[in-house]
Amino acid sequence: MSEAADSIDDILHPTPGNPAPANHTAGYFTGHRGTRLRYGLFRSEISPAIGTIVLMQGRNESIEKYFETIRDLNAMGLWVATFDLRGQGGSQRLTKNPRKGHVRRFFDYERDLEIFLEHIVLPDARLPFFLVAHSTGALIALSAAPRLSNRINRMALAAPYVALSGQGLPEGLIRSLAGLASWTGFGRLSMGANRSNRPFEGNPLTSDPKRYARNMEIAATHPELAIGPPTARWLHETFKAARRVSSQSHLTKITIPTLILAPVLDAIVPYAAQEELSRNFRAGQLITINGARHELFHDRDIYRAQALAAIEAFMPGQDGGLGLSETAA
């Protein structure tokens, strides 16, 4: 089910400004429907470890982009297990054009996560297991969460993708166009402009110029890791999932204590939608981070440190003053 390699240059791609964490295993595993997915397992030097973070990335992200955050989590005594989502990073592409951000069904993401837990995390990582996710990764976590309560102790979801803004068109219109294209056989049509080379000034992702430049360097040095705009099918599937996970009926099925780390200046997923999610989420607790933008783990230290401190207090099973019990059921 998995294949590992000893040389990081064979699997992972550090750059001078973005070194890989030291103690790790990297390789590939077979996801849902035979898709080849790249993963990394990063071990903390602190012994005994207090558990393992399963780290779920956002759209158009890769393991390399999280090297800094992985080192920070390792320094807390946490191992980190992560994989590139299907169709992006170092994982298998799903269309002939490797730049298209595509998925056939949103459920494919969930099955990949479950296979990762069963075949990589459970045999090789340290209990207990926690989950940290960003944006699309957080949407996957929310959707799969009712089935994860016997494996994941706690979750922290940064800027969960439950709504969309800042795209030049209203979300409702994008939703209608993506649905129409999917229903009429044009699901692999790319929607949106390629913004991979946008300058730092005015970007909606982060207010930290150094981290922005580092992430741009990763993409420039290893363009094979990056993808372009999403396809109509990707948008259609994620919009459906976002609506489903935001419903009261779904949220009441989630019993895993959860932090929602909500950046107030998020121009991709509106803060109001994240706040509304927390209102209907019995197992959830909203942590507001004033001034932060969408990519919370790549923002300035003043914002990023708040998110990491909340995770450090919450993940080992201590409520850290957050008032959440070990079970929300």
mmCIF file of C-alpha atoms in Angstrom:
data_model
loop_
_atom_site.group_PDB
_atom_site.id
_atom_site.type_symbol
_atom_site.label_atom_id
_atom_site.label_comp_id
_atom_site.label_asym_id
_atom_site.label_seq_id
_atom_site.Cartn_x
_atom_site.Cartn_y
_atom_site.Cartn_z
ATOM 1 C CA MET A 1 0.000 0.000 0.000
ATOM 2 C CA SER A 2 2.955 2.347 0.594
ATOM 3 C CA GLU A 3 6.478 2.802 -0.725
ATOM 4 C CA ALA A 4 9.104 4.857 1.083
ATOM 5 C CA ALA A 5 12.418 6.351 0.016
ATOM 6 C CA ASP A 6 15.466 7.219 2.111
ATOM 7 C CA SER A 7 16.624 10.192 0.021
ATOM 8 C CA ILE A 8 14.576 13.329 0.519
ATOM 9 C CA ASP A 9 15.675 14.537 -2.914
ATOM 10 C CA ASP A 10 13.790 11.623 -4.437
ATOM 11 C CA ILE A 11 10.492 12.542 -2.769
ATOM 12 C CA LEU A 12 10.609 15.956 -1.080
ATOM 13 C CA HIS A 13 12.085 19.153 -2.493
ATOM 14 C CA PRO A 14 13.758 21.471 0.036
ATOM 15 C CA THR A 15 15.090 24.829 -1.154
ATOM 16 C CA PRO A 16 17.810 27.010 0.426
ATOM 17 C CA GLY A 17 15.200 29.149 2.152
ATOM 18 C CA ASN A 18 12.995 26.209 3.076
ATOM 19 C CA PRO A 19 14.930 23.259 4.560
ATOM 20 C CA ALA A 20 13.117 20.017 5.314
ATOM 21 C CA PRO A 21 12.593 18.924 8.922
ATOM 22 C CA ALA A 22 15.324 16.474 9.926
ATOM 23 C CA ASN A 23 13.782 13.219 11.107
ATOM 24 C CA HIS A 24 11.282 11.935 8.587
ATOM 25 C CA THR A 25 10.133 9.266 6.182
ATOM 26 C CA ALA A 26 8.672 10.166 2.804
ATOM 27 C CA GLY A 27 7.079 8.046 0.135
ATOM 28 C CA TYR A 28 3.892 7.241 -1.735
ATOM 29 C CA PHE A 29 0.741 5.339 -0.910
ATOM 30 C CA THR A 30 -2.174 4.183 -3.007
ATOM 31 C CA GLY A 31 -5.280 6.241 -2.387
ATOM 32 C CA HIS A 32 -8.877 5.750 -3.497
ATOM 33 C CA ARG A 33 -9.351 4.216 -6.945
ATOM 34 C CA GLY A 34 -5.606 3.578 -7.288
ATOM 35 C CA THR A 35 -4.417 7.205 -7.168
ATOM 36 C CA ARG A 36 -0.743 7.579 -6.182
ATOM 37 C CA LEU A 37 -0.380 10.061 -3.318
ATOM 38 C CA ARG A 38 2.807 11.498 -1.807
ATOM 39 C CA TYR A 39 3.170 11.557 1.980
ATOM 40 C CA GLY A 40 5.621 12.480 4.711
ATOM 41 C CA LEU A 41 5.892 11.378 8.361
ATOM 42 C CA PHE A 42 7.926 13.787 10.500
ATOM 43 C CA ARG A 43 9.090 12.652 13.949
ATOM 44 C CA SER A 44 9.666 14.890 16.941
ATOM 45 C CA GLU A 45 13.018 14.703 18.758
ATOM 46 C CA ILE A 46 11.102 14.985 22.052
ATOM 47 C CA SER A 47 10.507 11.625 23.717
ATOM 48 C CA PRO A 48 8.010 10.431 24.533
ATOM 49 C CA ALA A 49 5.930 12.102 21.840
ATOM 50 C CA ILE A 50 2.581 13.452 23.002
ATOM 51 C CA GLY A 51 0.810 12.346 19.825
ATOM 52 C CA THR A 52 0.616 12.803 16.068
ATOM 53 C CA ILE A 53 -0.880 15.630 14.041
ATOM 54 C CA VAL A 54 -2.523 14.603 10.775
ATOM 55 C CA LEU A 55 -1.995 17.736 8.678
ATOM 56 C CA MET A 56 -4.460 18.373 5.830
ATOM 57 C CA GLN A 57 -3.431 20.951 3.237
ATOM 58 C CA GLY A 58 -5.476 23.462 1.299
ATOM 59 C CA ARG A 59 -5.942 23.664 -2.469
ATOM 60 C CA ASN A 60 -2.728 24.131 -4.473
ATOM 61 C CA GLU A 61 -0.492 23.357 -1.519
ATOM 62 C CA SER A 62 2.225 20.786 -0.944
ATOM 63 C CA ILE A 63 4.229 19.213 1.862
ATOM 64 C CA GLU A 64 7.104 21.616 1.188
ATOM 65 C CA LYS A 65 4.948 24.624 1.987
ATOM 66 C CA TYR A 66 4.439 23.314 5.536
ATOM 67 C CA PHE A 67 8.057 22.540 6.480
ATOM 68 C CA GLU A 68 8.170 25.496 8.905
ATOM 69 C CA THR A 69 4.859 24.615 10.552
ATOM 70 C CA ILE A 70 5.880 20.952 10.801
ATOM 71 C CA ARG A 71 9.069 21.964 12.645
ATOM 72 C CA ASP A 72 7.002 24.069 15.050
ATOM 73 C CA LEU A 73 4.660 21.153 15.759
ATOM 74 C CA ASN A 74 7.619 18.789 16.185
ATOM 75 C CA ALA A 75 9.048 21.218 18.759
ATOM 76 C CA MET A 76 5.823 20.796 20.771
ATOM 77 C CA GLY A 77 6.508 17.058 21.001
ATOM 78 C CA LEU A 78 4.097 16.180 18.201
ATOM 79 C CA TRP A 79 4.798 13.978 15.206
ATOM 80 C CA VAL A 80 3.270 15.162 11.927
ATOM 81 C CA ALA A 81 1.809 12.965 9.182
ATOM 82 C CA THR A 82 0.706 14.675 5.985
ATOM 83 C CA PHE A 83 0.048 13.970 2.316
ATOM 84 C CA ASP A 84 -0.521 15.960 -0.852
ATOM 85 C CA LEU A 85 -4.150 15.948 -1.943
ATOM 86 C CA ARG A 86 -4.922 14.082 -5.157
ATOM 87 C CA GLY A 87 -4.318 16.207 -8.216
ATOM 88 C CA GLN A 88 -1.756 18.557 -6.655
ATOM 89 C CA GLY A 89 1.693 18.793 -5.070
ATOM 90 C CA GLY A 90 3.677 15.599 -5.581
ATOM 91 C CA SER A 91 0.566 13.436 -5.932
ATOM 92 C CA GLN A 92 -0.863 12.002 -9.128
ATOM 93 C CA ARG A 93 -2.661 14.427 -11.441
ATOM 94 C CA LEU A 94 -6.222 13.693 -12.518
ATOM 95 C CA THR A 95 -6.295 15.306 -15.988
ATOM 96 C CA LYS A 96 -4.014 15.270 -19.016
ATOM 97 C CA ASN A 97 -3.154 18.891 -18.264
ATOM 98 C CA PRO A 98 -1.205 18.713 -14.952
ATOM 99 C CA ARG A 99 -1.978 22.360 -14.215
ATOM 100 C CA LYS A 100 -5.710 21.793 -13.806
ATOM 101 C CA GLY A 101 -6.994 21.640 -10.238
ATOM 102 C CA HIS A 102 -9.543 18.866 -10.548
ATOM 103 C CA VAL A 103 -11.417 16.253 -8.544
ATOM 104 C CA ARG A 104 -14.001 13.765 -9.778
ATOM 105 C CA ARG A 105 -15.949 13.490 -6.534
ATOM 106 C CA PHE A 106 -15.382 15.223 -3.218
ATOM 107 C CA PHE A 107 -15.780 11.843 -1.518
ATOM 108 C CA ASP A 108 -12.497 10.789 -3.155
ATOM 109 C CA TYR A 109 -10.680 13.211 -0.835
ATOM 110 C CA GLU A 110 -12.368 11.681 2.205
ATOM 111 C CA ARG A 111 -11.482 8.131 1.193
ATOM 112 C CA ASP A 112 -7.850 9.186 0.671
ATOM 113 C CA LEU A 113 -7.780 10.526 4.230
ATOM 114 C CA GLU A 114 -9.280 7.340 5.634
ATOM 115 C CA ILE A 115 -6.810 5.170 3.702
ATOM 116 C CA PHE A 116 -3.929 7.371 4.925
ATOM 117 C CA LEU A 117 -5.060 6.928 8.516
ATOM 118 C CA GLU A 118 -5.430 3.174 8.141
ATOM 119 C CA HIS A 119 -2.279 2.339 6.199
ATOM 120 C CA ILE A 120 0.266 5.030 7.148
ATOM 121 C CA VAL A 121 -0.716 6.802 10.373
ATOM 122 C CA LEU A 122 -2.089 3.943 12.457
ATOM 123 C CA PRO A 123 0.824 1.517 11.887
ATOM 124 C CA ASP A 124 3.696 4.039 11.979
ATOM 125 C CA ALA A 125 2.776 7.090 14.078
ATOM 126 C CA ARG A 126 2.333 7.794 17.785
ATOM 127 C CA LEU A 127 -1.021 7.860 19.555
ATOM 128 C CA PRO A 128 -3.167 9.831 20.213
ATOM 129 C CA PHE A 129 -4.050 11.279 16.812
ATOM 130 C CA PHE A 130 -5.103 14.884 16.215
ATOM 131 C CA LEU A 131 -6.000 16.687 12.998
ATOM 132 C CA VAL A 132 -4.945 20.153 11.845
ATOM 133 C CA ALA A 133 -6.310 21.356 8.511
ATOM 134 C CA HIS A 134 -6.408 24.462 6.356
ATOM 135 C CA SER A 135 -9.140 25.652 3.951
ATOM 136 C CA THR A 136 -9.983 22.784 1.551
ATOM 137 C CA GLY A 137 -8.286 20.357 3.944
ATOM 138 C CA ALA A 138 -10.563 21.637 6.697
ATOM 139 C CA LEU A 139 -13.603 21.074 4.457
ATOM 140 C CA ILE A 140 -12.463 17.471 3.931
ATOM 141 C CA ALA A 141 -12.020 17.059 7.684
ATOM 142 C CA LEU A 142 -15.480 18.461 8.431
ATOM 143 C CA SER A 143 -17.089 16.194 5.848
ATOM 144 C CA ALA A 144 -15.326 13.043 7.090
ATOM 145 C CA ALA A 145 -15.492 13.906 10.817
ATOM 146 C CA PRO A 146 -18.642 11.906 11.713
ATOM 147 C CA ARG A 147 -16.709 8.755 10.728
ATOM 148 C CA LEU A 148 -13.438 9.746 12.449
ATOM 149 C CA SER A 149 -14.437 9.968 16.101
ATOM 150 C CA ASN A 150 -12.846 6.605 16.944
ATOM 151 C CA ARG A 151 -9.495 7.671 15.404
ATOM 152 C CA ILE A 152 -9.103 11.447 15.822
ATOM 153 C CA ASN A 153 -9.161 12.933 19.341
ATOM 154 C CA ARG A 154 -9.300 16.639 18.464
ATOM 155 C CA MET A 155 -9.266 18.909 15.418
ATOM 156 C CA ALA A 156 -8.098 22.457 14.664
ATOM 157 C CA LEU A 157 -9.467 23.880 11.404
ATOM 158 C CA ALA A 158 -7.890 27.045 9.992
ATOM 159 C CA ALA A 159 -10.043 29.111 7.634
ATOM 160 C CA PRO A 160 -12.332 26.179 6.761
ATOM 161 C CA TYR A 161 -13.590 26.488 3.179
ATOM 162 C CA VAL A 162 -17.341 26.752 3.764
ATOM 163 C CA ALA A 163 -17.934 29.771 1.513
ATOM 164 C CA LEU A 164 -16.063 31.693 -1.180
ATOM 165 C CA SER A 165 -15.416 35.388 -1.794
ATOM 166 C CA GLY A 166 -12.925 37.642 -3.535
ATOM 167 C CA GLN A 167 -13.323 35.982 -6.947
ATOM 168 C CA GLY A 168 -14.687 38.857 -9.007
ATOM 169 C CA LEU A 169 -18.099 37.166 -9.327
ATOM 170 C CA PRO A 170 -20.652 36.429 -6.586
ATOM 171 C CA GLU A 171 -20.435 32.936 -5.117
ATOM 172 C CA GLY A 172 -23.983 32.141 -6.238
ATOM 173 C CA LEU A 173 -23.140 32.864 -9.870
ATOM 174 C CA ILE A 174 -19.916 30.830 -9.714
ATOM 175 C CA ARG A 175 -21.888 28.001 -8.136
ATOM 176 C CA SER A 176 -24.463 28.084 -10.949
ATOM 177 C CA LEU A 177 -21.864 28.241 -13.727
ATOM 178 C CA ALA A 178 -19.800 25.408 -12.202
ATOM 179 C CA GLY A 179 -22.886 23.251 -11.801
ATOM 180 C CA LEU A 180 -24.049 23.895 -15.360
ATOM 181 C CA ALA A 181 -20.607 23.041 -16.770
ATOM 182 C CA SER A 182 -20.440 19.840 -14.723
ATOM 183 C CA TRP A 183 -23.934 18.713 -15.739
ATOM 184 C CA THR A 184 -23.299 19.357 -19.450
ATOM 185 C CA GLY A 185 -20.004 17.475 -19.745
ATOM 186 C CA PHE A 186 -17.628 20.424 -19.307
ATOM 187 C CA GLY A 187 -16.535 19.591 -15.762
ATOM 188 C CA ARG A 188 -12.844 19.676 -16.708
ATOM 189 C CA LEU A 189 -13.081 23.254 -17.962
ATOM 190 C CA SER A 190 -10.851 25.572 -15.912
ATOM 191 C CA MET A 191 -12.646 28.442 -14.219
ATOM 192 C CA GLY A 192 -10.888 31.561 -13.050
ATOM 193 C CA ALA A 193 -7.630 33.334 -13.825
ATOM 194 C CA ASN A 194 -4.131 32.038 -13.163
ATOM 195 C CA ARG A 195 -2.896 34.089 -10.216
ATOM 196 C CA SER A 196 0.243 32.107 -9.449
ATOM 197 C CA ASN A 197 2.563 35.039 -10.220
ATOM 198 C CA ARG A 198 0.670 37.815 -8.477
ATOM 199 C CA PRO A 199 2.851 40.276 -6.543
ATOM 200 C CA PHE A 200 2.915 40.429 -2.768
ATOM 201 C CA GLU A 201 1.204 43.811 -2.676
ATOM 202 C CA GLY A 202 -2.548 43.310 -2.564
ATOM 203 C CA ASN A 203 -2.406 39.528 -2.263
ATOM 204 C CA PRO A 204 -5.267 38.035 -0.185
ATOM 205 C CA LEU A 205 -3.267 35.193 1.343
ATOM 206 C CA THR A 206 -0.731 36.611 3.810
ATOM 207 C CA SER A 207 0.645 39.868 5.197
ATOM 208 C CA ASP A 208 4.126 38.359 5.672
ATOM 209 C CA PRO A 209 6.428 39.272 2.739
ATOM 210 C CA LYS A 210 9.167 36.781 3.683
ATOM 211 C CA ARG A 211 6.866 33.770 3.892
ATOM 212 C CA TYR A 212 5.116 34.860 0.706
ATOM 213 C CA ALA A 213 8.482 35.074 -1.090
ATOM 214 C CA ARG A 214 9.485 31.662 0.284
ATOM 215 C CA ASN A 215 6.306 30.062 -1.035
ATOM 216 C CA MET A 216 6.767 31.738 -4.408
ATOM 217 C CA GLU A 217 10.329 30.381 -4.515
ATOM 218 C CA ILE A 218 9.050 26.849 -3.912
ATOM 219 C CA ALA A 219 6.649 27.210 -6.844
ATOM 220 C CA ALA A 220 9.308 28.755 -9.085
ATOM 221 C CA THR A 221 11.955 26.142 -8.255
ATOM 222 C CA HIS A 222 9.562 23.197 -8.483
ATOM 223 C CA PRO A 223 6.705 24.249 -10.791
ATOM 224 C CA GLU A 224 5.603 20.614 -11.054
ATOM 225 C CA LEU A 225 4.175 20.926 -7.528
ATOM 226 C CA ALA A 226 1.786 23.747 -8.422
ATOM 227 C CA ILE A 227 -1.567 23.808 -10.171
ATOM 228 C CA GLY A 228 -3.609 26.536 -11.809
ATOM 229 C CA PRO A 229 -7.277 27.526 -11.492
ATOM 230 C CA PRO A 230 -9.822 24.923 -10.352
ATOM 231 C CA THR A 231 -12.032 23.118 -12.814
ATOM 232 C CA ALA A 232 -15.792 23.501 -12.898
ATOM 233 C CA ARG A 233 -16.126 20.014 -11.420
ATOM 234 C CA TRP A 234 -13.818 20.861 -8.515
ATOM 235 C CA LEU A 235 -15.871 23.946 -7.713
ATOM 236 C CA HIS A 236 -19.166 22.094 -8.077
ATOM 237 C CA GLU A 237 -18.054 19.278 -5.768
ATOM 238 C CA THR A 238 -16.575 21.561 -3.108
ATOM 239 C CA PHE A 239 -19.579 23.893 -3.127
ATOM 240 C CA LYS A 240 -21.862 20.902 -2.517
ATOM 241 C CA ALA A 241 -19.616 19.693 0.304
ATOM 242 C CA ALA A 242 -19.452 23.152 1.885
ATOM 243 C CA ARG A 243 -23.241 23.426 1.932
ATOM 244 C CA ARG A 244 -23.587 19.925 3.384
ATOM 245 C CA VAL A 245 -21.049 20.324 6.208
ATOM 246 C CA SER A 246 -22.556 23.677 7.210
ATOM 247 C CA SER A 247 -25.984 22.164 7.833
ATOM 248 C CA GLN A 248 -27.170 21.620 11.386
ATOM 249 C CA SER A 249 -27.930 17.967 10.629
ATOM 250 C CA HIS A 250 -24.302 17.292 9.648
ATOM 251 C CA LEU A 251 -22.680 19.318 12.415
ATOM 252 C CA THR A 252 -24.632 17.496 15.125
ATOM 253 C CA LYS A 253 -23.008 14.251 13.930
ATOM 254 C CA ILE A 254 -19.516 15.574 14.714
ATOM 255 C CA THR A 255 -18.450 14.704 18.260
ATOM 256 C CA ILE A 256 -14.714 15.470 17.949
ATOM 257 C CA PRO A 257 -13.841 18.605 19.973
ATOM 258 C CA THR A 258 -12.834 21.172 17.366
ATOM 259 C CA LEU A 259 -11.214 24.602 17.200
ATOM 260 C CA ILE A 260 -12.134 26.870 14.299
ATOM 261 C CA LEU A 261 -9.184 29.220 13.780
ATOM 262 C CA ALA A 262 -10.829 32.096 11.929
ATOM 263 C CA PRO A 263 -8.736 34.899 10.352
ATOM 264 C CA VAL A 264 -10.844 38.060 10.493
ATOM 265 C CA LEU A 265 -9.326 39.573 7.322
ATOM 266 C CA ASP A 266 -9.795 36.400 5.272
ATOM 267 C CA ALA A 267 -10.583 37.504 1.717
ATOM 268 C CA ILE A 268 -11.044 33.954 0.389
ATOM 269 C CA VAL A 269 -13.355 32.370 2.981
ATOM 270 C CA PRO A 270 -15.355 35.192 4.571
ATOM 271 C CA TYR A 271 -15.020 35.443 8.338
ATOM 272 C CA ALA A 272 -18.806 35.741 8.673
ATOM 273 C CA ALA A 273 -19.223 32.245 7.170
ATOM 274 C CA GLN A 274 -16.697 30.777 9.618
ATOM 275 C CA GLU A 275 -18.461 32.490 12.515
ATOM 276 C CA GLU A 276 -21.820 31.151 11.323
ATOM 277 C CA LEU A 277 -20.367 27.646 11.117
ATOM 278 C CA SER A 278 -19.242 27.820 14.733
ATOM 279 C CA ARG A 279 -22.692 28.990 15.840
ATOM 280 C CA ASN A 280 -24.272 25.769 14.644
ATOM 281 C CA PHE A 281 -21.376 23.511 15.662
ATOM 282 C CA ARG A 282 -21.884 22.024 19.094
ATOM 283 C CA ALA A 283 -18.432 20.413 19.178
ATOM 284 C CA GLY A 284 -16.754 23.543 17.833
ATOM 285 C CA GLN A 285 -15.177 26.590 19.455
ATOM 286 C CA LEU A 286 -14.379 29.719 17.435
ATOM 287 C CA ILE A 287 -10.932 31.268 17.921
ATOM 288 C CA THR A 288 -10.920 34.697 16.295
ATOM 289 C CA ILE A 289 -7.557 35.960 15.043
ATOM 290 C CA ASN A 290 -7.865 39.668 14.350
ATOM 291 C CA GLY A 291 -5.795 41.020 11.469
ATOM 292 C CA ALA A 292 -4.894 37.625 9.999
ATOM 293 C CA ARG A 293 -5.441 36.689 6.361
ATOM 294 C CA HIS A 294 -6.440 33.398 4.734
ATOM 295 C CA GLU A 295 -3.146 31.493 4.990
ATOM 296 C CA LEU A 296 -2.917 31.599 8.761
ATOM 297 C CA PHE A 297 0.124 29.298 9.019
ATOM 298 C CA HIS A 298 2.005 31.504 6.532
ATOM 299 C CA ASP A 299 1.023 34.887 7.953
ATOM 300 C CA ARG A 300 3.019 37.237 10.178
ATOM 301 C CA ASP A 301 4.328 35.910 13.504
ATOM 302 C CA ILE A 302 1.840 37.961 15.528
ATOM 303 C CA TYR A 303 -1.063 36.046 13.943
ATOM 304 C CA ARG A 304 0.593 32.707 13.311
ATOM 305 C CA ALA A 305 1.773 32.448 16.917
ATOM 306 C CA GLN A 306 -1.812 32.754 18.166
ATOM 307 C CA ALA A 307 -2.890 29.796 16.041
ATOM 308 C CA LEU A 308 0.070 27.663 17.128
ATOM 309 C CA ALA A 309 -0.459 28.551 20.795
ATOM 310 C CA ALA A 310 -4.108 27.509 20.568
ATOM 311 C CA ILE A 311 -3.081 24.200 18.986
ATOM 312 C CA GLU A 312 -0.391 23.585 21.605
ATOM 313 C CA ALA A 313 -2.828 24.171 24.460
ATOM 314 C CA PHE A 314 -5.612 22.139 22.884
ATOM 315 C CA MET A 315 -4.066 19.125 21.204
ATOM 316 C CA PRO A 316 -2.527 17.201 24.106
ATOM 317 C CA GLY A 317 -5.985 16.955 25.637
ATOM 318 C CA GLN A 318 -5.826 20.001 27.869
ATOM 319 C CA ASP A 319 -8.575 22.524 27.280
ATOM 320 C CA GLY A 320 -6.119 25.412 27.664
ATOM 321 C CA GLY A 321 -8.883 27.569 29.031
ATOM 322 C CA LEU A 322 -10.945 26.984 25.912
ATOM 323 C CA GLY A 323 -13.753 25.299 27.793
ATOM 324 C CA LEU A 324 -14.108 22.212 25.611
ATOM 325 C CA SER A 325 -14.595 18.797 27.167
ATOM 326 C CA GLU A 326 -12.894 15.646 25.881
ATOM 327 C CA THR A 327 -16.114 14.710 24.126
ATOM 328 C CA ALA A 328 -18.768 17.008 22.791
ATOM 329 C CA ALA A 329 -21.346 14.282 22.500
#
